[in-house]
CSV table of C-alpha atoms in Angstrom, one decimal:
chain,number,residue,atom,x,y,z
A,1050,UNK,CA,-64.7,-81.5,96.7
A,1051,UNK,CA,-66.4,-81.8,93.6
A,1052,UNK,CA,-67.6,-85.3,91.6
A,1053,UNK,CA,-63.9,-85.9,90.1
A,1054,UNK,CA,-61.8,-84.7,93.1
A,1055,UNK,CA,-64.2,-87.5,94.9
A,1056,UNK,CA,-62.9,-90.1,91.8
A,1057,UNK,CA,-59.3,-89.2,91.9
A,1058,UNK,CA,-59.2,-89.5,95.8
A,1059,UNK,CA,-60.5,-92.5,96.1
A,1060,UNK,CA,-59.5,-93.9,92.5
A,1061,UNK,CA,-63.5,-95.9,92.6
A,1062,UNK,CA,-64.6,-97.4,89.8
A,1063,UNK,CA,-66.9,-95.7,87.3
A,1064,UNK,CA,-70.0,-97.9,88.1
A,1065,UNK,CA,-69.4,-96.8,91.9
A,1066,UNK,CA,-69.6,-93.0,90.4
A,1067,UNK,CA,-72.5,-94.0,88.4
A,1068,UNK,CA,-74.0,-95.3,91.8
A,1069,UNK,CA,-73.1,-92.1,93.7
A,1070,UNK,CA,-74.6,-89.8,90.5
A,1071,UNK,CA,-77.9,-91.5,90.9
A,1072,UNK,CA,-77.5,-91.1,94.9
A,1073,UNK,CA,-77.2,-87.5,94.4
A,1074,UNK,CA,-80.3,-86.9,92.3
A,1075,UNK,CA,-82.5,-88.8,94.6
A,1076,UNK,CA,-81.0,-86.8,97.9
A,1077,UNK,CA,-81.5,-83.4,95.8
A,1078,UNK,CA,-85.1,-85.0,94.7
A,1079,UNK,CA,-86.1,-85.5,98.7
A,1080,UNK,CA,-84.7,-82.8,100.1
A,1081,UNK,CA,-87.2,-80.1,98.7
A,1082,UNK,CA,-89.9,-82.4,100.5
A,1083,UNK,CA,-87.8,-83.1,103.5
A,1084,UNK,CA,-85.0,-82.5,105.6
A,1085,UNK,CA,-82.3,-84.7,105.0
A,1086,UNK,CA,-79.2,-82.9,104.9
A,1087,UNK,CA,-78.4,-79.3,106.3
A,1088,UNK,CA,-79.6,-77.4,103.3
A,1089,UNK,CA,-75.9,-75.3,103.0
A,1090,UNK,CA,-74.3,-78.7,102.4
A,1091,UNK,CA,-76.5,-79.6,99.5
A,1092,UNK,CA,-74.1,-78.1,97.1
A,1093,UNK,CA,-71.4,-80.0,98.4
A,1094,UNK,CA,-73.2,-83.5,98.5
A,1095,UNK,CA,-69.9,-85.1,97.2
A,1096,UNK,CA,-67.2,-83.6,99.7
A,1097,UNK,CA,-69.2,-82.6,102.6
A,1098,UNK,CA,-71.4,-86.3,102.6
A,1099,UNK,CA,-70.1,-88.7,100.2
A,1100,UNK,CA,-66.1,-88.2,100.8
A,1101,UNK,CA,-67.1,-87.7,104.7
A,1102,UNK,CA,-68.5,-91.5,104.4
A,1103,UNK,CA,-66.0,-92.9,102.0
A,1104,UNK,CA,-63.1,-91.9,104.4
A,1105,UNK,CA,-64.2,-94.8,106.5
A,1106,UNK,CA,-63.0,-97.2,104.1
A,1107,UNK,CA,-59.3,-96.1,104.6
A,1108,UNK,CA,-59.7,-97.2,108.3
A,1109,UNK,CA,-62.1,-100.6,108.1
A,1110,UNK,CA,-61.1,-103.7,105.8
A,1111,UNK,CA,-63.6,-104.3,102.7
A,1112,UNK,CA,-66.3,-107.6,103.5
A,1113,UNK,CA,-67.4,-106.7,107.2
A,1114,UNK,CA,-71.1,-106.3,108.4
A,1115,UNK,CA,-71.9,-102.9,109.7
A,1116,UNK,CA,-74.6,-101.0,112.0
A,1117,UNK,CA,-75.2,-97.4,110.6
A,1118,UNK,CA,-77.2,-95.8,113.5
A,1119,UNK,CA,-79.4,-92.7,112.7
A,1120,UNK,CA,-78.7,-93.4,109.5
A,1121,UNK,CA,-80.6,-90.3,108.2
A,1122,UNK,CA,-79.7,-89.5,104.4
A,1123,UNK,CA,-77.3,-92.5,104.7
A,1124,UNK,CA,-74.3,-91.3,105.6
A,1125,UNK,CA,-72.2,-93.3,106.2
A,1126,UNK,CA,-73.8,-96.7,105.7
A,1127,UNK,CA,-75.4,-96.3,102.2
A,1128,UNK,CA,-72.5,-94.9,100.5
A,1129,UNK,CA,-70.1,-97.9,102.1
A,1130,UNK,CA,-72.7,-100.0,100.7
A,1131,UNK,CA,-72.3,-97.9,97.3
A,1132,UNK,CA,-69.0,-98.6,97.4
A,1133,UNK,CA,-68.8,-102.0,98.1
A,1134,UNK,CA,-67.4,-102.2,101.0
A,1135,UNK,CA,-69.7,-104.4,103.4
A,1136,UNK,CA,-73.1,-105.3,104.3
A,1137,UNK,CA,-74.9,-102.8,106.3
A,1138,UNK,CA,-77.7,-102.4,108.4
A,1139,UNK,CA,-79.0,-98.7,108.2
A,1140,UNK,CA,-81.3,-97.8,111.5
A,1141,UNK,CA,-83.4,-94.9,111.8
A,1142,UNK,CA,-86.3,-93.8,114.0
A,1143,UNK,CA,-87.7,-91.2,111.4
A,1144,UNK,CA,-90.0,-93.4,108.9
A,1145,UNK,CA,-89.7,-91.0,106.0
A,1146,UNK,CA,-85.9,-91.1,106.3
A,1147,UNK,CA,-86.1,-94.6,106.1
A,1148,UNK,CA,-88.8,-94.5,102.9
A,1149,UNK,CA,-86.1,-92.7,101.6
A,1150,UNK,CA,-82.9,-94.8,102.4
A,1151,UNK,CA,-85.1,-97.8,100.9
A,1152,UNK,CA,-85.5,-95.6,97.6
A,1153,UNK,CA,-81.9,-95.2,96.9
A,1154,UNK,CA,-81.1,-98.6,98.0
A,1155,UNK,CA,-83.0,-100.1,95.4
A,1156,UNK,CA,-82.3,-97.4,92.7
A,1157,UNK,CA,-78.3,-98.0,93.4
A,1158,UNK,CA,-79.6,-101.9,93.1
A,1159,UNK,CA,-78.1,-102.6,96.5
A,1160,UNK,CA,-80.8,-105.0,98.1
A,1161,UNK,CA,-77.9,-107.7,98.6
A,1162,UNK,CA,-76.0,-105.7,101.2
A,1163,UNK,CA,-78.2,-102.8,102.8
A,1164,UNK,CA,-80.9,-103.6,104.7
A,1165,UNK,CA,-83.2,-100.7,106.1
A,1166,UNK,CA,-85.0,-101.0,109.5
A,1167,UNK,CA,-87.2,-98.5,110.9
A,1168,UNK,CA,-86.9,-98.5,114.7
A,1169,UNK,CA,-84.8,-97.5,117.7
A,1170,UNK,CA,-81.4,-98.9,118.0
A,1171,UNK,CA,-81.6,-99.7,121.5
A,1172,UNK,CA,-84.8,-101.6,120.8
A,1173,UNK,CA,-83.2,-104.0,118.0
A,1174,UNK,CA,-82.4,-107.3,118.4
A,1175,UNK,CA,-79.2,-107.9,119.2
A,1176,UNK,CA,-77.4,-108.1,115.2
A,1177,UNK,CA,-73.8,-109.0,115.7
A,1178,UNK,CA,-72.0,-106.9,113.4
A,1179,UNK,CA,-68.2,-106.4,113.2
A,1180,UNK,CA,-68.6,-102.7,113.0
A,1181,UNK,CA,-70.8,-100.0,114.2
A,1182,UNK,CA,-71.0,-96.6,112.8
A,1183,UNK,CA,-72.7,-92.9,113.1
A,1184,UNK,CA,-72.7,-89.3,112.0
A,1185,UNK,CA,-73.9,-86.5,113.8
A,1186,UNK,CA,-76.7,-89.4,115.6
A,1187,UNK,CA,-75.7,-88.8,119.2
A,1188,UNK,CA,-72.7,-88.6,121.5
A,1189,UNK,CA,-70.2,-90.6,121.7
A,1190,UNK,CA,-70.8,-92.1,125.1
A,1191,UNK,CA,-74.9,-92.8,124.1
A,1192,UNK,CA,-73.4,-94.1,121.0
A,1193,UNK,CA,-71.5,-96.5,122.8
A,1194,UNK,CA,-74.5,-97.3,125.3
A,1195,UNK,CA,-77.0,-98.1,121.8
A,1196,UNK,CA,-74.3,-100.0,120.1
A,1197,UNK,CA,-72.2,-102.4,122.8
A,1198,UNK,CA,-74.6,-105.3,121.9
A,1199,UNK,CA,-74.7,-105.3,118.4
A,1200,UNK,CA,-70.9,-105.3,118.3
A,1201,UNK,CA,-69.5,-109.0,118.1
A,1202,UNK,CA,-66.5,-109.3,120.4
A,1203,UNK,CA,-63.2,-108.2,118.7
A,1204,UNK,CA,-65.4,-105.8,116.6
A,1205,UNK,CA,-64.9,-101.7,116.0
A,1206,UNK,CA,-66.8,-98.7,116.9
A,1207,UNK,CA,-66.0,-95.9,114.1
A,1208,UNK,CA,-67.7,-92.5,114.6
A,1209,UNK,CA,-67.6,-89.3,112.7
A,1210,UNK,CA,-67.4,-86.5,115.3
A,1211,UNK,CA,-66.6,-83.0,115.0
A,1212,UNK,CA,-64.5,-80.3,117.0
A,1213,UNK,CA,-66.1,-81.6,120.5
A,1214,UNK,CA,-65.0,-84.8,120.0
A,1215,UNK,CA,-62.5,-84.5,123.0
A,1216,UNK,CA,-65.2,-83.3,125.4
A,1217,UNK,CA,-67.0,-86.7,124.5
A,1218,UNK,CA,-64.2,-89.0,124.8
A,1219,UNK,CA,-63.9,-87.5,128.3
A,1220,UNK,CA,-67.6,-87.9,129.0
A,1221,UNK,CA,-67.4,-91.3,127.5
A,1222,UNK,CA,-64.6,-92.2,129.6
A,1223,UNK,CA,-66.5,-91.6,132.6
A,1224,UNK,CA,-68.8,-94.7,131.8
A,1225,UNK,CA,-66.9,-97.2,129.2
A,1226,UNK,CA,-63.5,-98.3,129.3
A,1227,UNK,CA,-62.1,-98.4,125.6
A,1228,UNK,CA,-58.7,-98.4,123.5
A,1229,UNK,CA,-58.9,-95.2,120.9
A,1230,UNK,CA,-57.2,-94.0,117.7
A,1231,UNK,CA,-58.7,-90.3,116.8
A,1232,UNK,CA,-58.2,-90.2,112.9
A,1233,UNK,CA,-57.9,-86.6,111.3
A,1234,UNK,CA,-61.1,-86.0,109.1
A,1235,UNK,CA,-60.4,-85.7,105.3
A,1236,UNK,CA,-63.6,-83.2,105.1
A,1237,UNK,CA,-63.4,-81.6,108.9
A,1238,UNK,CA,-60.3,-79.7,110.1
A,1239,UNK,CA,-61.6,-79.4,113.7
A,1240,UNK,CA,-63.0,-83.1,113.3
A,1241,UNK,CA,-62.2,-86.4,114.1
A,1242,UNK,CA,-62.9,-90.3,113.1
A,1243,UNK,CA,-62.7,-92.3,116.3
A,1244,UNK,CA,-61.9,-95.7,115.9
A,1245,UNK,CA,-62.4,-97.1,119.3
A,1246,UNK,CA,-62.2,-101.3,120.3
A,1247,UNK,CA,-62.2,-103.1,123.3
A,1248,UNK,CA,-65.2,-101.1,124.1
A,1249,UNK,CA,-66.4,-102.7,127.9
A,1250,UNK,CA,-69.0,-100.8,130.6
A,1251,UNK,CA,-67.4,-99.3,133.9
């Protein structure tokens, strides 16, 4: 998916583009000093990593607050924040990662509804966020262990997975006791968004 497949599919304003133009120079910029992405996907930053993230706002209402965990290049949590769709908290262990999720935040001018911390999730403060999210940061039933006390009551667990995702809703079942919608992925065949609530330990 190129830069105007991404604009017709999810009909975004042009100052959302002009964010997302910006985001891809500075990702391009960092990667040849670090690792960010996997380097194949750099030439499909806008299908592979930016429509990957934006897919999330077809399953979560605009205005909640969101934990990102491992929020690596930013995907998901800084495009949703590009996009206007929240404020989010992006976590990651990795310093650099973070220097660089703090550059594009204030690049994209986004200072109002991303905030960057540089720590372990299951060290955090408890946050109280309506929704937590994560790519490719763990599986599913750690991811549920990190974010259970961050989530407010009532609130969603949304995870990218890819084609294992059954095996970790089994292992997860073996520890939580959740209601689950799997959601095809627009940018995986074999993949899956899992929208899971109710989310309570065994």
């Amino acid at each position: 998916m190129d830069r105007g497949a991404f604009e017709a599919e999810f009909n975004v304003p042009r100052g959302t583009i002009s964010r997302l133009d910006r985001y891809e120079a500075l990702l391009t910029d960092w990667q040849s000093r670090m690792n960010l992405v996997g380097p194949a996907t750099l030439s499909d930053v806008w299908g592979r990593h930016f429509a990957d993230s934006a897919q999330l706002t077809r399953l979560v209402p605009q205005g909640l607050s969101w934990l990102d965990i491992g929020a690596g290049g930013g995907f998901p949590g800084m495009v949703l924040a590009a996009m206007g769709w929240g404020r989010i908290v992006l976590v990651d262990s990795i310093a650099k990662k973070c220097r660089f999720l703090e550059a594009v935040r204030d690049e994209l001018d986004l200072r109002e509804c991303a905030t960057v911390i540089n720590g372990r999730v299951e060290q955090l403060p408890t946050l109280g966020v309506d929704v937590a999210t994560a790519r490719a940061a763990a599986p599913l039933v750690t991811l549920f262990d990190w974010a259970i006390r961050h989530v407010r009551p009532g609130g969603q667990f949304v995870f990218l997975k890819g084609r294992r995702w059954a095996e970790e809703v089994d292992e997860a079942g073996r520890h939580f006791i959740f209601d689950l919608e799997p959601h095809e992925s627009l940018t995986d065949p074999d993949g899956r968004v899992l929208v899971a609530n109710n989310v309570k330990r065994r």
